[in-house]
Short mmCIF file of N, CA and C in Angstrom, two decimals:
data_model
loop_
_atom_site.label_atom_id
_atom_site.label_comp_id
_atom_site.label_asym_id
_atom_site.label_seq_id
_atom_site.Cartn_x
_atom_site.Cartn_y
_atom_site.Cartn_z
N ALA K 1 -125.92 74.20 -73.23
CA ALA K 1 -124.85 72.68 -73.16
C ALA K 1 -123.99 73.01 -74.42
N ASN K 2 -124.41 73.24 -75.84
CA ASN K 2 -123.75 73.16 -76.70
C ASN K 2 -123.11 74.24 -76.90
N MET K 3 -123.27 75.27 -76.30
CA MET K 3 -122.19 76.60 -76.17
C MET K 3 -120.87 76.46 -75.61
N CYS K 4 -121.04 76.11 -74.36
CA CYS K 4 -120.52 75.75 -73.62
C CYS K 4 -119.42 74.74 -74.09
N ARG K 5 -119.89 73.39 -74.08
CA ARG K 5 -119.07 72.32 -74.97
C ARG K 5 -118.32 73.07 -76.18
N GLU K 6 -118.81 73.57 -77.28
CA GLU K 6 -117.97 74.20 -78.16
C GLU K 6 -117.12 75.57 -77.98
N THR K 7 -117.79 75.99 -76.88
CA THR K 7 -116.51 77.19 -76.37
C THR K 7 -115.14 76.46 -75.66
N ARG K 8 -115.33 75.29 -74.87
CA ARG K 8 -114.05 74.78 -74.34
C ARG K 8 -113.45 74.10 -75.54
N GLN K 9 -114.21 73.23 -76.33
CA GLN K 9 -113.56 72.86 -77.54
C GLN K 9 -112.38 73.77 -78.34
N LEU K 10 -113.07 74.85 -78.43
CA LEU K 10 -112.41 75.83 -79.57
C LEU K 10 -111.22 76.25 -78.61
N VAL K 11 -111.00 76.46 -77.04
CA VAL K 11 -109.93 76.68 -76.24
C VAL K 11 -109.09 75.84 -76.43
N GLN K 12 -109.50 74.17 -76.14
CA GLN K 12 -108.53 73.54 -76.41
C GLN K 12 -107.95 73.14 -77.23
N TYR K 13 -108.58 73.33 -78.76
CA TYR K 13 -107.90 73.27 -80.13
C TYR K 13 -106.88 74.44 -80.07
N ALA K 14 -107.27 75.36 -79.82
CA ALA K 14 -106.44 76.39 -79.53
C ALA K 14 -104.85 76.15 -78.96
N PHE K 15 -104.94 75.80 -78.08
CA PHE K 15 -103.63 75.43 -77.01
C PHE K 15 -103.37 74.19 -77.61
N VAL K 16 -104.13 73.10 -78.13
CA VAL K 16 -102.96 72.05 -78.82
C VAL K 16 -102.51 72.46 -80.02
N TYR K 17 -103.33 73.33 -80.74
CA TYR K 17 -102.38 73.75 -82.23
C TYR K 17 -101.18 74.38 -81.79
N THR K 18 -100.97 75.28 -80.94
CA THR K 18 -100.03 76.30 -80.46
C THR K 18 -99.23 75.72 -79.33
N ALA K 19 -99.17 74.42 -79.17
CA ALA K 19 -98.43 74.01 -78.15
C ALA K 19 -97.09 73.90 -77.97
N ASP K 20 -96.63 74.12 -79.35
CA ASP K 20 -94.83 74.04 -79.44
C ASP K 20 -94.77 75.11 -79.30
N ARG K 21 -95.86 76.50 -79.24
CA ARG K 21 -95.19 77.80 -79.02
C ARG K 21 -95.14 77.96 -77.41
N GLU K 22 -94.20 78.02 -77.13
CA GLU K 22 -94.19 78.05 -75.29
C GLU K 22 -93.16 79.67 -74.86
N ASP K 23 -93.06 80.37 -76.17
CA ASP K 23 -92.45 81.69 -75.70
C ASP K 23 -93.70 82.48 -74.77
N ASP K 24 -93.39 83.84 -73.99
CA ASP K 24 -94.27 84.41 -73.01
C ASP K 24 -95.44 84.90 -74.25
N LYS K 25 -95.10 85.47 -75.26
CA LYS K 25 -96.20 86.03 -75.92
C LYS K 25 -97.27 84.94 -76.35
N ALA K 26 -97.01 84.02 -76.88
CA ALA K 26 -97.97 82.76 -77.34
C ALA K 26 -98.67 82.34 -76.02
N LYS K 27 -97.91 82.31 -74.68
CA LYS K 27 -98.87 82.11 -73.52
C LYS K 27 -99.89 83.26 -73.31
N GLU K 28 -99.66 84.41 -73.53
CA GLU K 28 -100.65 85.66 -73.25
C GLU K 28 -101.60 85.37 -74.28
N TRP K 29 -101.41 85.19 -75.75
CA TRP K 29 -102.43 85.00 -76.49
C TRP K 29 -103.42 83.74 -76.42
N ARG K 30 -103.07 82.81 -75.91
CA ARG K 30 -103.60 81.71 -75.31
C ARG K 30 -104.56 82.12 -73.98
N ALA K 31 -103.86 82.74 -73.13
CA ALA K 31 -105.02 83.11 -71.79
C ALA K 31 -105.61 84.43 -72.29
N GLU K 32 -105.33 85.17 -72.91
CA GLU K 32 -106.54 86.34 -73.98
C GLU K 32 -107.45 85.55 -74.83
N LEU K 33 -107.30 84.68 -75.49
CA LEU K 33 -108.23 83.71 -76.04
C LEU K 33 -108.86 82.88 -75.37
N SER K 34 -108.49 82.51 -74.46
CA SER K 34 -109.62 81.89 -73.64
C SER K 34 -110.55 82.34 -72.75
N TYR K 35 -109.83 83.76 -72.26
CA TYR K 35 -110.78 84.89 -71.32
C TYR K 35 -111.90 85.15 -72.14
N ARG K 36 -111.47 85.65 -73.51
CA ARG K 36 -112.10 86.21 -74.43
C ARG K 36 -113.46 85.32 -74.90
N ALA K 37 -112.67 84.20 -75.03
CA ALA K 37 -113.94 83.16 -75.33
C ALA K 37 -115.12 83.15 -73.76
N LEU K 38 -114.37 82.97 -72.99
CA LEU K 38 -115.36 83.07 -71.67
C LEU K 38 -116.41 84.18 -71.90
N ILE K 39 -115.71 85.29 -72.11
CA ILE K 39 -116.64 86.49 -72.08
C ILE K 39 -117.56 86.30 -73.39
N LEU K 40 -117.20 86.07 -74.27
CA LEU K 40 -118.15 85.81 -75.27
C LEU K 40 -119.49 84.76 -74.73
N LEU K 41 -119.01 83.57 -73.82
CA LEU K 41 -120.09 83.04 -74.02
C LEU K 41 -120.90 83.57 -72.73
N ARG K 42 -120.56 84.06 -71.83
CA ARG K 42 -121.11 85.14 -70.75
C ARG K 42 -122.12 85.99 -71.16
N ALA K 43 -121.58 86.69 -72.62
CA ALA K 43 -122.60 87.46 -73.00
C ALA K 43 -123.47 86.97 -73.92
N ALA K 44 -123.45 85.71 -74.41
CA ALA K 44 -124.37 85.21 -75.27
C ALA K 44 -125.43 84.40 -73.93
N MET K 45 -125.17 84.12 -73.29
CA MET K 45 -126.20 83.56 -72.22
C MET K 45 -126.88 84.80 -71.76
N PHE K 46 -126.37 86.04 -71.19
CA PHE K 46 -127.13 87.16 -71.01
C PHE K 46 -128.27 87.58 -72.00
N VAL K 47 -127.81 87.66 -73.29
CA VAL K 47 -128.73 87.95 -74.20
C VAL K 47 -129.86 87.12 -74.26
N ILE K 48 -129.49 85.32 -74.31
CA ILE K 48 -130.36 84.62 -74.44
C ILE K 48 -131.46 84.93 -73.00
N ASP K 49 -131.26 85.28 -71.90
CA ASP K 49 -131.62 85.31 -70.80
C ASP K 49 -132.41 86.77 -70.50
N TYR K 50 -132.15 87.58 -71.39
CA TYR K 50 -132.72 88.94 -71.18
C TYR K 50 -134.11 88.99 -71.15
N PRO K 51 -134.55 88.38 -71.91
CA PRO K 51 -136.48 88.04 -71.97
C PRO K 51 -137.02 87.89 -70.37
N THR K 52 -136.17 87.31 -69.72
CA THR K 52 -136.65 87.03 -68.14
C THR K 52 -136.13 87.58 -67.01
N THR K 53 -134.67 88.31 -67.54
CA THR K 53 -134.03 88.95 -66.19
C THR K 53 -133.97 90.45 -66.72
N GLY K 54 -133.85 90.60 -68.07
CA GLY K 54 -133.88 92.23 -68.33
C GLY K 54 -132.52 92.58 -68.11
N ARG K 55 -131.53 91.96 -68.14
CA ARG K 55 -130.12 92.33 -67.44
C ARG K 55 -129.57 92.55 -69.11
N LEU K 56 -128.97 93.06 -69.31
CA LEU K 56 -128.07 93.59 -70.62
C LEU K 56 -126.65 92.54 -70.66
N ALA K 57 -126.30 92.23 -71.66
CA ALA K 57 -125.06 91.55 -71.53
C ALA K 57 -123.78 92.59 -71.04
N SER K 58 -123.97 94.01 -70.93
CA SER K 58 -123.05 94.90 -70.75
C SER K 58 -123.29 94.74 -69.33
N ASP K 59 -124.12 94.32 -68.61
CA ASP K 59 -124.13 94.18 -67.04
C ASP K 59 -123.44 93.23 -66.42
N ILE K 60 -122.57 92.40 -67.16
CA ILE K 60 -121.97 91.20 -66.75
C ILE K 60 -121.10 91.80 -66.00
N PRO K 61 -121.30 91.17 -64.24
CA PRO K 61 -119.88 91.43 -63.19
C PRO K 61 -118.68 91.15 -63.86
N GLY K 62 -117.80 92.11 -63.12
CA GLY K 62 -116.21 92.12 -63.39
C GLY K 62 -115.74 92.48 -64.52
N LEU K 63 -116.64 92.85 -65.65
CA LEU K 63 -115.96 93.23 -66.91
C LEU K 63 -115.26 94.62 -66.47
N GLU K 64 -114.11 94.82 -67.24
CA GLU K 64 -113.49 96.20 -67.74
C GLU K 64 -114.20 97.20 -68.46
N GLU K 65 -113.82 98.25 -67.88
CA GLU K 65 -114.88 99.51 -68.72
C GLU K 65 -114.55 99.20 -70.47
N THR K 66 -113.48 99.02 -70.67
CA THR K 66 -113.12 98.78 -72.44
C THR K 66 -114.22 97.78 -72.92
N GLU K 67 -114.61 96.73 -72.03
CA GLU K 67 -115.23 95.68 -72.38
C GLU K 67 -116.69 95.73 -72.41
N ILE K 68 -117.11 96.68 -71.13
CA ILE K 68 -118.22 97.10 -71.25
C ILE K 68 -118.88 98.07 -72.26
N LYS K 69 -117.64 98.96 -72.95
CA LYS K 69 -118.00 99.73 -73.91
C LYS K 69 -118.04 99.25 -75.33
N TYR K 70 -117.27 98.24 -75.46
CA TYR K 70 -117.33 97.14 -76.38
C TYR K 70 -118.58 96.50 -76.53
N LEU K 71 -119.21 96.10 -75.80
CA LEU K 71 -120.44 95.35 -75.58
C LEU K 71 -121.62 95.98 -75.86
N LYS K 72 -121.70 97.44 -75.60
CA LYS K 72 -122.75 98.56 -75.72
C LYS K 72 -122.54 98.57 -76.76
N GLN K 73 -121.49 98.88 -77.76
CA GLN K 73 -121.54 99.11 -78.85
C GLN K 73 -121.91 98.12 -80.02
N ALA K 74 -121.59 97.15 -79.48
CA ALA K 74 -121.80 95.49 -80.40
C ALA K 74 -123.21 95.47 -80.31
N SER K 75 -123.87 95.89 -79.00
CA SER K 75 -125.36 95.08 -78.58
C SER K 75 -126.52 96.02 -79.73
N ILE K 76 -127.61 95.11 -79.69
CA ILE K 76 -128.14 96.00 -80.65
C ILE K 76 -129.38 96.31 -79.57
N LEU K 77 -129.21 96.16 -78.21
CA LEU K 77 -130.04 96.59 -77.31
C LEU K 77 -128.98 97.43 -76.44
N LYS K 78 -129.44 98.70 -76.65
CA LYS K 78 -128.37 100.10 -76.04
C LYS K 78 -128.63 100.26 -74.39
N SER K 79 -128.14 100.42 -73.63
CA SER K 79 -128.02 100.34 -72.57
C SER K 79 -128.47 101.94 -72.29
N SER K 80 -129.46 102.37 -71.44
CA SER K 80 -130.04 103.50 -71.36
C SER K 80 -128.97 104.27 -70.37
N ARG K 81 -128.15 103.79 -69.70
CA ARG K 81 -127.51 104.43 -68.65
C ARG K 81 -126.30 104.97 -68.96
#
């Protein structure tokens, strides 16, 4: 619950502190930050659940190939696929 709350707070602060920027680039940055924060949270949950599920963070459904590649590179547990 703490990780979810902290992720939400990080995203909310980013939105609040950059609210004065309304150009497309700022909106894209906020959207990307939100997306990346949620991917990181999901990856952390997969790592925590690994002992019971055996699923790697790179197995998160819906990830793009570049994200899967990054998670495999960043992970201590390398996928054998």
